[in-house]
Coordinates of C-alpha atoms in Angstrom, one line a residue:
Chain A
M1 CA -63.1 -5.2 -43.1
D2 CA -66.6 -4.2 -42.2
F3 CA -66.7 -1.0 -40.0
D4 CA -70.3 -1.6 -38.8
V5 CA -69.1 -4.9 -37.4
L6 CA -66.1 -3.2 -35.8
S7 CA -68.2 -0.6 -34.1
F8 CA -70.6 -3.3 -33.0
Y9 CA -67.7 -5.3 -31.5
F10 CA -66.1 -2.3 -29.8
P11 CA -68.1 -2.2 -26.5
K12 CA -67.7 -5.9 -26.0
Y13 CA -63.9 -5.7 -26.4
A14 CA -63.8 -2.5 -24.2
E15 CA -65.5 -4.4 -21.4
A16 CA -63.1 -7.4 -21.8
F17 CA -60.2 -5.0 -21.9
L18 CA -61.1 -3.5 -18.6
L19 CA -61.4 -6.9 -17.0
T20 CA -58.0 -8.0 -18.5
V21 CA -56.3 -4.8 -17.3
R22 CA -57.8 -5.1 -13.8
I23 CA -56.9 -8.8 -13.3
G24 CA -53.5 -8.3 -15.0
W25 CA -52.4 -5.4 -12.8
L26 CA -53.8 -6.9 -9.6
G27 CA -51.8 -10.0 -10.4
I28 CA -48.7 -8.0 -11.1
F29 CA -49.1 -6.1 -7.9
L30 CA -49.4 -9.4 -6.0
S31 CA -46.4 -10.8 -7.9
I32 CA -44.3 -7.8 -6.9
V33 CA -45.3 -8.2 -3.3
I34 CA -44.5 -11.9 -3.3
G35 CA -41.3 -11.2 -5.2
I36 CA -40.0 -8.7 -2.7
V37 CA -40.8 -10.9 0.3
S38 CA -39.3 -14.0 -1.3
A39 CA -36.2 -12.1 -2.3
F40 CA -35.7 -10.8 1.2
V41 CA -36.2 -14.3 2.7
I42 CA -33.6 -15.7 0.4
Y43 CA -31.2 -12.8 0.7
F44 CA -31.2 -13.0 4.5
R45 CA -31.0 -16.8 4.4
V46 CA -33.9 -17.2 6.8
P47 CA -33.6 -20.9 7.9
V48 CA -36.2 -23.4 6.5
L49 CA -38.3 -20.6 5.0
S50 CA -35.6 -19.8 2.4
R51 CA -35.6 -23.4 1.4
L52 CA -39.3 -23.4 0.9
I53 CA -39.3 -20.2 -1.1
G54 CA -36.5 -21.6 -3.2
A55 CA -38.6 -24.6 -4.0
Y56 CA -41.6 -22.4 -4.8
V57 CA -39.6 -20.3 -7.2
E58 CA -38.2 -23.4 -9.0
I59 CA -41.6 -25.0 -9.3
F60 CA -43.5 -22.0 -10.6
R61 CA -40.7 -21.0 -13.0
N62 CA -40.6 -24.4 -14.6
T63 CA -44.3 -24.9 -15.3
P64 CA -46.6 -23.1 -17.7
L65 CA -49.2 -20.7 -16.4
L66 CA -52.0 -22.5 -18.3
V67 CA -51.2 -25.7 -16.3
Q68 CA -51.0 -23.8 -13.1
L69 CA -54.4 -22.2 -13.7
F70 CA -56.0 -25.5 -14.6
F71 CA -54.7 -27.0 -11.4
L72 CA -55.8 -24.0 -9.3
Y73 CA -59.2 -23.7 -11.0
F74 CA -60.3 -27.3 -11.6
G75 CA -58.1 -29.2 -9.3
I76 CA -58.0 -27.3 -6.0
P77 CA -61.9 -27.1 -5.7
K78 CA -62.0 -30.9 -5.5
L79 CA -60.3 -30.6 -2.1
G80 CA -63.3 -28.5 -1.0
L81 CA -61.9 -25.1 -1.5
N82 CA -63.9 -23.1 -4.0
I83 CA -62.2 -20.2 -5.8
S84 CA -63.8 -17.9 -8.3
A85 CA -62.3 -17.7 -11.8
E86 CA -61.2 -14.1 -11.2
T87 CA -59.5 -14.8 -7.9
C88 CA -57.9 -17.8 -9.5
G89 CA -56.6 -15.6 -12.3
I90 CA -55.1 -13.1 -10.0
V91 CA -53.6 -15.7 -7.6
G92 CA -52.3 -17.7 -10.6
L93 CA -50.6 -14.7 -12.2
G94 CA -49.4 -13.5 -8.8
L95 CA -47.7 -16.9 -8.0
L96 CA -46.2 -17.2 -11.5
G97 CA -45.0 -13.6 -11.5
G98 CA -43.8 -13.8 -7.9
S99 CA -41.3 -16.5 -8.8
Y100 CA -40.0 -14.4 -11.7
M101 CA -39.9 -11.2 -9.7
S102 CA -38.2 -12.9 -6.8
E103 CA -35.4 -13.9 -9.1
A104 CA -35.1 -10.4 -10.5
F105 CA -34.9 -8.8 -7.0
R106 CA -32.7 -11.5 -5.6
S107 CA -30.1 -11.3 -8.4
S108 CA -30.0 -7.5 -8.1
L109 CA -29.5 -7.7 -4.3
G110 CA -26.7 -10.2 -4.9
A111 CA -25.1 -7.9 -7.5
I112 CA -24.4 -5.1 -5.0
P113 CA -20.6 -5.4 -4.3
N114 CA -19.6 -6.2 -0.8
S115 CA -17.5 -3.0 -0.6
Q116 CA -20.8 -1.1 -0.3
K117 CA -21.7 -3.0 2.8
E118 CA -18.2 -2.7 4.3
S119 CA -18.0 1.0 3.6
A120 CA -21.4 1.5 5.2
E121 CA -20.1 -0.4 8.2
A122 CA -17.0 1.7 8.3
L123 CA -19.1 4.8 8.4
G124 CA -20.8 3.5 11.5
L125 CA -24.2 2.5 10.0
T126 CA -26.1 -0.2 11.7
S127 CA -26.9 -3.3 9.6
V128 CA -30.6 -2.2 9.4
Q129 CA -29.5 1.2 8.2
T130 CA -27.1 -0.3 5.7
F131 CA -29.7 -2.5 4.2
F132 CA -32.5 0.1 3.9
Q133 CA -30.4 3.1 3.0
V134 CA -27.5 1.7 1.0
I135 CA -28.2 -1.8 -0.4
L136 CA -31.9 -1.5 -1.1
P137 CA -31.9 1.7 -3.1
E138 CA -29.0 0.5 -5.2
A139 CA -30.6 -2.9 -5.8
W140 CA -34.0 -1.4 -6.6
V141 CA -32.4 0.6 -9.5
L142 CA -30.5 -2.4 -10.7
S143 CA -33.7 -4.5 -10.9
V144 CA -35.7 -2.1 -13.0
P145 CA -35.0 -3.7 -16.5
A146 CA -35.9 -7.1 -15.2
V147 CA -39.0 -5.9 -13.5
V148 CA -40.2 -4.1 -16.6
A149 CA -39.6 -7.2 -18.7
N150 CA -41.5 -9.2 -16.2
V151 CA -44.5 -6.8 -16.2
I152 CA -44.8 -7.0 -20.0
F153 CA -44.4 -10.8 -19.9
L154 CA -47.1 -11.1 -17.2
L155 CA -49.5 -8.8 -19.1
K156 CA -49.1 -11.0 -22.2
E157 CA -49.6 -14.1 -20.1
T158 CA -53.1 -12.8 -19.2
S159 CA -54.2 -14.1 -22.6
V160 CA -54.5 -17.6 -21.2
F161 CA -57.2 -16.6 -18.7
S162 CA -59.8 -17.4 -21.4
A163 CA -59.1 -21.1 -20.7
I164 CA -60.6 -20.8 -17.2
S165 CA -63.6 -18.9 -18.8
L166 CA -62.7 -15.5 -17.6
M167 CA -64.2 -13.1 -20.2
D168 CA -61.0 -11.4 -21.2
L169 CA -60.0 -10.2 -24.7
M170 CA -59.1 -13.7 -25.9
F171 CA -62.3 -15.1 -24.7
T172 CA -64.3 -12.3 -26.3
A173 CA -62.5 -12.9 -29.7
K174 CA -63.2 -16.6 -29.6
D175 CA -66.8 -16.1 -28.6
L176 CA -67.5 -13.6 -31.3
I177 CA -65.8 -15.7 -34.0
G178 CA -68.0 -18.6 -32.9
L179 CA -71.2 -16.5 -32.9
Y180 CA -70.8 -14.4 -36.0
Y181 CA -68.0 -15.8 -38.1
D182 CA -66.5 -12.4 -38.7
T183 CA -63.1 -13.8 -38.1
T184 CA -61.1 -10.9 -39.7
E185 CA -62.8 -8.2 -37.7
A186 CA -62.7 -10.1 -34.4
L187 CA -59.0 -10.8 -34.8
F188 CA -58.3 -7.3 -35.9
M189 CA -60.0 -5.9 -32.7
L190 CA -58.1 -8.4 -30.6
V191 CA -54.8 -7.1 -31.9
V192 CA -55.8 -3.5 -31.6
F193 CA -56.8 -3.9 -28.0
Y194 CA -53.6 -5.7 -27.1
I195 CA -51.6 -2.9 -28.7
I196 CA -53.6 -0.4 -26.6
M197 CA -52.8 -2.4 -23.5
L198 CA -49.1 -3.0 -24.1
V199 CA -47.6 -0.2 -26.1
P200 CA -48.0 2.4 -23.3
V201 CA -46.5 0.0 -20.8
S202 CA -43.6 -0.8 -23.1
A203 CA -42.9 2.9 -23.7
A204 CA -43.1 3.7 -20.0
G205 CA -40.8 0.8 -19.3
S206 CA -38.2 2.2 -21.7
I207 CA -38.3 5.6 -20.1
L208 CA -38.0 4.0 -16.6
E209 CA -35.0 2.0 -17.7
K210 CA -33.3 5.0 -19.1
R211 CA -33.8 7.0 -15.9
A212 CA -32.6 4.0 -13.9
R213 CA -29.4 4.0 -16.0
Y214 CA -28.7 7.7 -15.2
K215 CA -29.1 6.9 -11.5
M216 CA -26.6 4.1 -11.8
F217 CA -23.9 6.2 -13.2
G218 CA -24.6 9.2 -11.0
E219 CA -26.8 12.2 -11.9
Chain B
M1 CA -58.5 -38.1 -6.2
G2 CA -57.8 -39.2 -9.7
F3 CA -54.4 -40.8 -9.2
E4 CA -55.7 -44.3 -9.6
L5 CA -57.2 -43.3 -13.0
L6 CA -53.6 -43.0 -14.2
L7 CA -53.2 -46.8 -13.9
K8 CA -56.5 -47.5 -15.6
G9 CA -56.2 -48.6 -19.2
N10 CA -53.6 -46.7 -21.1
N11 CA -54.2 -43.4 -19.4
L12 CA -50.6 -42.8 -18.3
G13 CA -49.3 -43.8 -21.7
R14 CA -51.7 -41.3 -23.4
L15 CA -50.5 -38.5 -21.1
F16 CA -46.9 -39.2 -22.1
G17 CA -48.1 -39.3 -25.8
G18 CA -49.6 -35.8 -25.3
L19 CA -46.3 -34.7 -23.7
A20 CA -44.4 -36.0 -26.7
V21 CA -46.6 -33.9 -29.0
A22 CA -45.9 -30.8 -27.1
L23 CA -42.1 -31.6 -27.0
K24 CA -42.0 -32.3 -30.7
I25 CA -43.5 -29.0 -31.5
S26 CA -41.2 -27.1 -29.2
L27 CA -38.0 -28.9 -30.3
L28 CA -38.8 -28.3 -33.9
S29 CA -39.4 -24.6 -33.2
V30 CA -36.3 -24.3 -31.1
C31 CA -34.1 -25.7 -33.9
I32 CA -35.6 -23.2 -36.4
S33 CA -35.3 -20.3 -33.9
L34 CA -31.7 -21.0 -33.0
V35 CA -30.6 -20.9 -36.6
L36 CA -32.7 -18.0 -37.9
G37 CA -32.2 -16.1 -34.7
T38 CA -28.4 -16.3 -35.0
V39 CA -28.6 -15.0 -38.5
L40 CA -31.0 -12.2 -37.8
G41 CA -29.2 -11.2 -34.6
S42 CA -25.9 -10.9 -36.6
L43 CA -27.7 -8.6 -39.0
M44 CA -29.2 -6.5 -36.3
N45 CA -26.1 -4.4 -35.9
D46 CA -26.1 -3.7 -39.7
R47 CA -26.0 -0.1 -40.6
H48 CA -28.5 -0.3 -43.4
P49 CA -31.5 1.7 -42.1
L50 CA -34.1 -0.5 -43.9
I51 CA -32.8 -3.8 -42.5
K52 CA -32.5 -2.2 -39.1
G53 CA -36.0 -0.7 -39.2
V54 CA -37.6 -4.0 -40.4
L55 CA -35.9 -6.0 -37.7
R56 CA -36.8 -3.5 -35.0
G57 CA -40.5 -3.6 -36.1
Y58 CA -40.4 -7.4 -36.0
L59 CA -38.9 -7.4 -32.5
E60 CA -41.5 -4.9 -31.2
I61 CA -44.4 -7.0 -32.6
V62 CA -43.2 -10.1 -30.8
R63 CA -42.5 -8.1 -27.7
I64 CA -46.1 -6.7 -27.6
M65 CA -48.3 -9.6 -28.9
P66 CA -49.1 -12.5 -26.7
Q67 CA -48.1 -15.8 -28.3
L68 CA -51.7 -17.0 -28.0
V69 CA -52.8 -14.0 -30.1
L70 CA -50.2 -14.9 -32.7
L71 CA -51.4 -18.5 -32.7
F72 CA -55.0 -17.3 -33.3
L73 CA -53.8 -15.1 -36.1
A74 CA -51.8 -17.8 -37.7
Y75 CA -54.5 -20.5 -37.3
F76 CA -57.8 -18.7 -37.8
G77 CA -56.6 -15.6 -39.5
T78 CA -54.7 -17.2 -42.4
T79 CA -57.6 -19.4 -43.3
R80 CA -60.0 -16.4 -43.4
V81 CA -57.8 -13.7 -45.0
L82 CA -55.5 -15.7 -47.3
G83 CA -57.8 -18.6 -47.9
I84 CA -55.1 -21.1 -47.1
N85 CA -55.7 -23.9 -44.7
I86 CA -52.8 -24.9 -42.5
S87 CA -52.9 -27.6 -39.9
A88 CA -52.9 -26.6 -36.2
E89 CA -49.4 -28.1 -35.8
T90 CA -47.9 -26.2 -38.7
A91 CA -49.5 -23.0 -37.4
S92 CA -48.0 -23.6 -34.0
V93 CA -44.5 -24.4 -35.2
F94 CA -44.7 -21.3 -37.4
V95 CA -45.7 -19.1 -34.5
F96 CA -43.3 -20.5 -32.0
S97 CA -40.4 -20.1 -34.5
F98 CA -41.5 -16.6 -35.3
W99 CA -41.5 -15.8 -31.6
G100 CA -38.3 -17.8 -30.8
T101 CA -36.4 -16.3 -33.6
A102 CA -37.0 -12.8 -32.3
E103 CA -36.0 -13.8 -28.8
M104 CA -32.9 -15.6 -30.0
S105 CA -31.9 -12.7 -32.3
D106 CA -32.2 -10.3 -29.4
L107 CA -29.9 -12.5 -27.3
V108 CA -27.4 -12.7 -30.1
R109 CA -27.6 -8.9 -30.6
G110 CA -27.0 -8.4 -26.8
A111 CA -24.0 -10.7 -26.8
L112 CA -22.5 -9.1 -29.9
S113 CA -22.8 -5.6 -28.5
G114 CA -20.4 -6.8 -25.7
I115 CA -17.7 -7.5 -28.2
P116 CA -15.2 -4.6 -28.4
S117 CA -14.8 -2.9 -31.8
V118 CA -11.0 -3.7 -31.7
Q119 CA -11.9 -7.2 -32.6
Y120 CA -13.6 -6.1 -35.8
E121 CA -10.8 -3.6 -36.7
S122 CA -8.1 -6.2 -36.1
S123 CA -9.9 -8.7 -38.3
M124 CA -10.3 -6.1 -41.0
A125 CA -6.6 -5.3 -40.7
L126 CA -5.9 -9.0 -41.2
G127 CA -7.9 -8.9 -44.4
L128 CA -10.9 -11.0 -43.3
S129 CA -14.2 -10.4 -45.0
D130 CA -17.2 -9.4 -42.9
L131 CA -18.6 -12.9 -43.1
Q132 CA -15.3 -14.4 -42.1
T133 CA -14.9 -12.0 -39.2
L134 CA -18.3 -13.0 -38.0
V135 CA -17.9 -16.8 -38.3
F136 CA -14.3 -17.2 -37.3
V137 CA -13.7 -14.3 -34.8
I138 CA -16.9 -13.0 -33.3
L139 CA -19.3 -16.0 -33.0
P140 CA -16.7 -18.3 -31.3
Q141 CA -16.4 -15.6 -28.6
I142 CA -20.0 -15.3 -27.9
I143 CA -20.9 -18.9 -28.0
R144 CA -20.1 -19.6 -24.3
R145 CA -22.4 -16.8 -23.3
M146 CA -25.1 -17.9 -25.8
I147 CA -25.3 -21.6 -24.9
P148 CA -26.9 -21.2 -21.4
L149 CA -29.3 -18.5 -22.7
S150 CA -30.3 -20.7 -25.6
I151 CA -30.9 -23.6 -23.3
N152 CA -33.1 -21.3 -21.2
L153 CA -35.0 -20.5 -24.4
I154 CA -35.8 -24.2 -24.8
T155 CA -37.6 -24.4 -21.4
R156 CA -39.5 -21.3 -22.2
M157 CA -40.5 -22.8 -25.5
I158 CA -41.7 -26.0 -23.9
K159 CA -43.8 -24.1 -21.4
T160 CA -45.3 -22.0 -24.1
T161 CA -46.3 -25.0 -26.1
S162 CA -49.0 -25.7 -23.5
L163 CA -51.0 -23.0 -25.4
V164 CA -51.5 -25.2 -28.5
M165 CA -54.4 -26.9 -26.8
M166 CA -56.3 -23.7 -27.3
I167 CA -56.2 -24.2 -31.1
G168 CA -57.2 -27.8 -30.8
I169 CA -54.0 -29.8 -30.7
V170 CA -54.3 -32.8 -28.4
E171 CA -51.3 -32.4 -26.1
V172 CA -50.8 -33.4 -22.5
L173 CA -53.2 -30.9 -20.9
K174 CA -56.0 -31.8 -23.4
V175 CA -55.4 -35.5 -22.8
G176 CA -55.8 -34.8 -19.1
Q177 CA -59.0 -33.1 -19.8
Q178 CA -60.3 -36.0 -21.8
I179 CA -59.4 -38.5 -19.1
I180 CA -61.3 -36.4 -16.5
E181 CA -64.4 -36.1 -18.7
A182 CA -64.4 -39.8 -19.6
N183 CA -64.3 -40.8 -16.0
R184 CA -66.7 -38.1 -14.6
K185 CA -69.1 -40.7 -13.2
I186 CA -66.5 -43.0 -11.7
D187 CA -64.3 -40.4 -10.1
P188 CA -65.8 -36.9 -10.0
N189 CA -62.7 -35.6 -8.2
A190 CA -60.3 -36.7 -10.8
A191 CA -59.4 -33.2 -11.8
F192 CA -57.1 -32.8 -8.8
G193 CA -55.0 -35.8 -9.5
I194 CA -54.8 -35.5 -13.2
Y195 CA -53.9 -31.8 -13.4
F196 CA -51.5 -32.3 -10.6
T197 CA -49.8 -35.0 -12.7
V198 CA -49.7 -32.8 -15.7
F199 CA -48.1 -30.1 -13.5
V200 CA -45.5 -32.5 -12.3
L201 CA -44.8 -33.7 -15.8
Y202 CA -44.0 -30.2 -17.0
F203 CA -41.8 -29.6 -14.0
I204 CA -39.9 -32.9 -14.6
V205 CA -39.2 -31.9 -18.2
C206 CA -38.3 -28.2 -17.6
W207 CA -36.5 -28.3 -14.3
P208 CA -33.4 -30.3 -15.4
I209 CA -33.0 -28.2 -18.5
S210 CA -33.1 -24.9 -16.5
R211 CA -30.7 -26.4 -13.9
L212 CA -28.3 -27.2 -16.8
S213 CA -28.6 -23.7 -18.1
K214 CA -27.8 -22.3 -14.7
Y215 CA -24.9 -24.7 -14.2
L216 CA -23.3 -23.8 -17.5
E217 CA -23.7 -20.1 -16.9
K218 CA -21.9 -20.3 -13.6
K219 CA -19.2 -22.6 -14.8
W220 CA -18.3 -20.5 -17.8
E221 CA -18.6 -17.2 -16.0
A222 CA -15.5 -17.9 -14.0

């Protein structure tokens, strides 16, 4: 391992790191928004729309992100709609993640026992109040473990962005290996930066899960 | 739009050939993962601190590292650091098994932790050894819960194999790319049709499997 090489590589990786983190978190934000909206649509059985959302979830859960990105980035522009690689990455990650998040939110909404709804009704709450003040807070806590797992999964999935020539960590590593042949150093830095990116998220996720568990069993 | 290219020459056949390559790698890795994962998962509740520590570390590595990074490490790293040259296919089977084993062992561990300790104590009282307890008492109880989850792992494995094109294996996405490049002059818009076809192919393969997993889960839950 050559430390001069490592310090020479560092700024390049740092730049790629920022890009990866930015696109990754924007994509995750988008996926949470899509997930919440889709879960609501399915939960309330909105006619027609819930069918469409159901199809969307099935399609995106059963195809790889790499194939989705290739279709978005190389296929869609042929219809005359040009999207930049960055937008494409965010939208791709958002659509993939949205389908996973929607499953997470939907199943936790479904897991709330009916007695909660009936008790709320007996107490004279309107259905809107019941949903926002009883069902939603409980479902939100239930969904934490799945959401944390999805966030980590999506951050890892960002590694395929290099295929649509976004200059992320993977792209930088491949580029540097091709340019200088310092494979060991390039791969070492790649691993280090992924650790920097994911260990804090994983740790924060465990704390969040623990707190969610307290909430579930009462303070 | 590229759809007519599918019927030209043997293009459709080549796409299916690419799909077969991806499926072969994923099925091989799934088989290895199911076996190794069950063994490791059973060990995970072991009280020995060393075994526990090593397994935890292994799980964390897999949890944190993207599969693509592992692929690069296995394919480019081993050649450089260890001086051994493994084929891209061997590297990918190795990486996907490494990843799948961790996933599977975590599933087994989760299922095992749901088994009440009475089961273990009763077996001990009946004079069964630890291995006998596991094989004859515990594993049969978790198998119903494990089968849908394992089937789910298969679809995830198939989806993940699309990554192998990044280390130079010619699978379905790469074949699609080749078809598009070869016909750039004839049909500059081929990317839409070809990538759409690849998209649909993956869906056709994965969707029935995940439906089956969901169906079994519901059926055995009751």
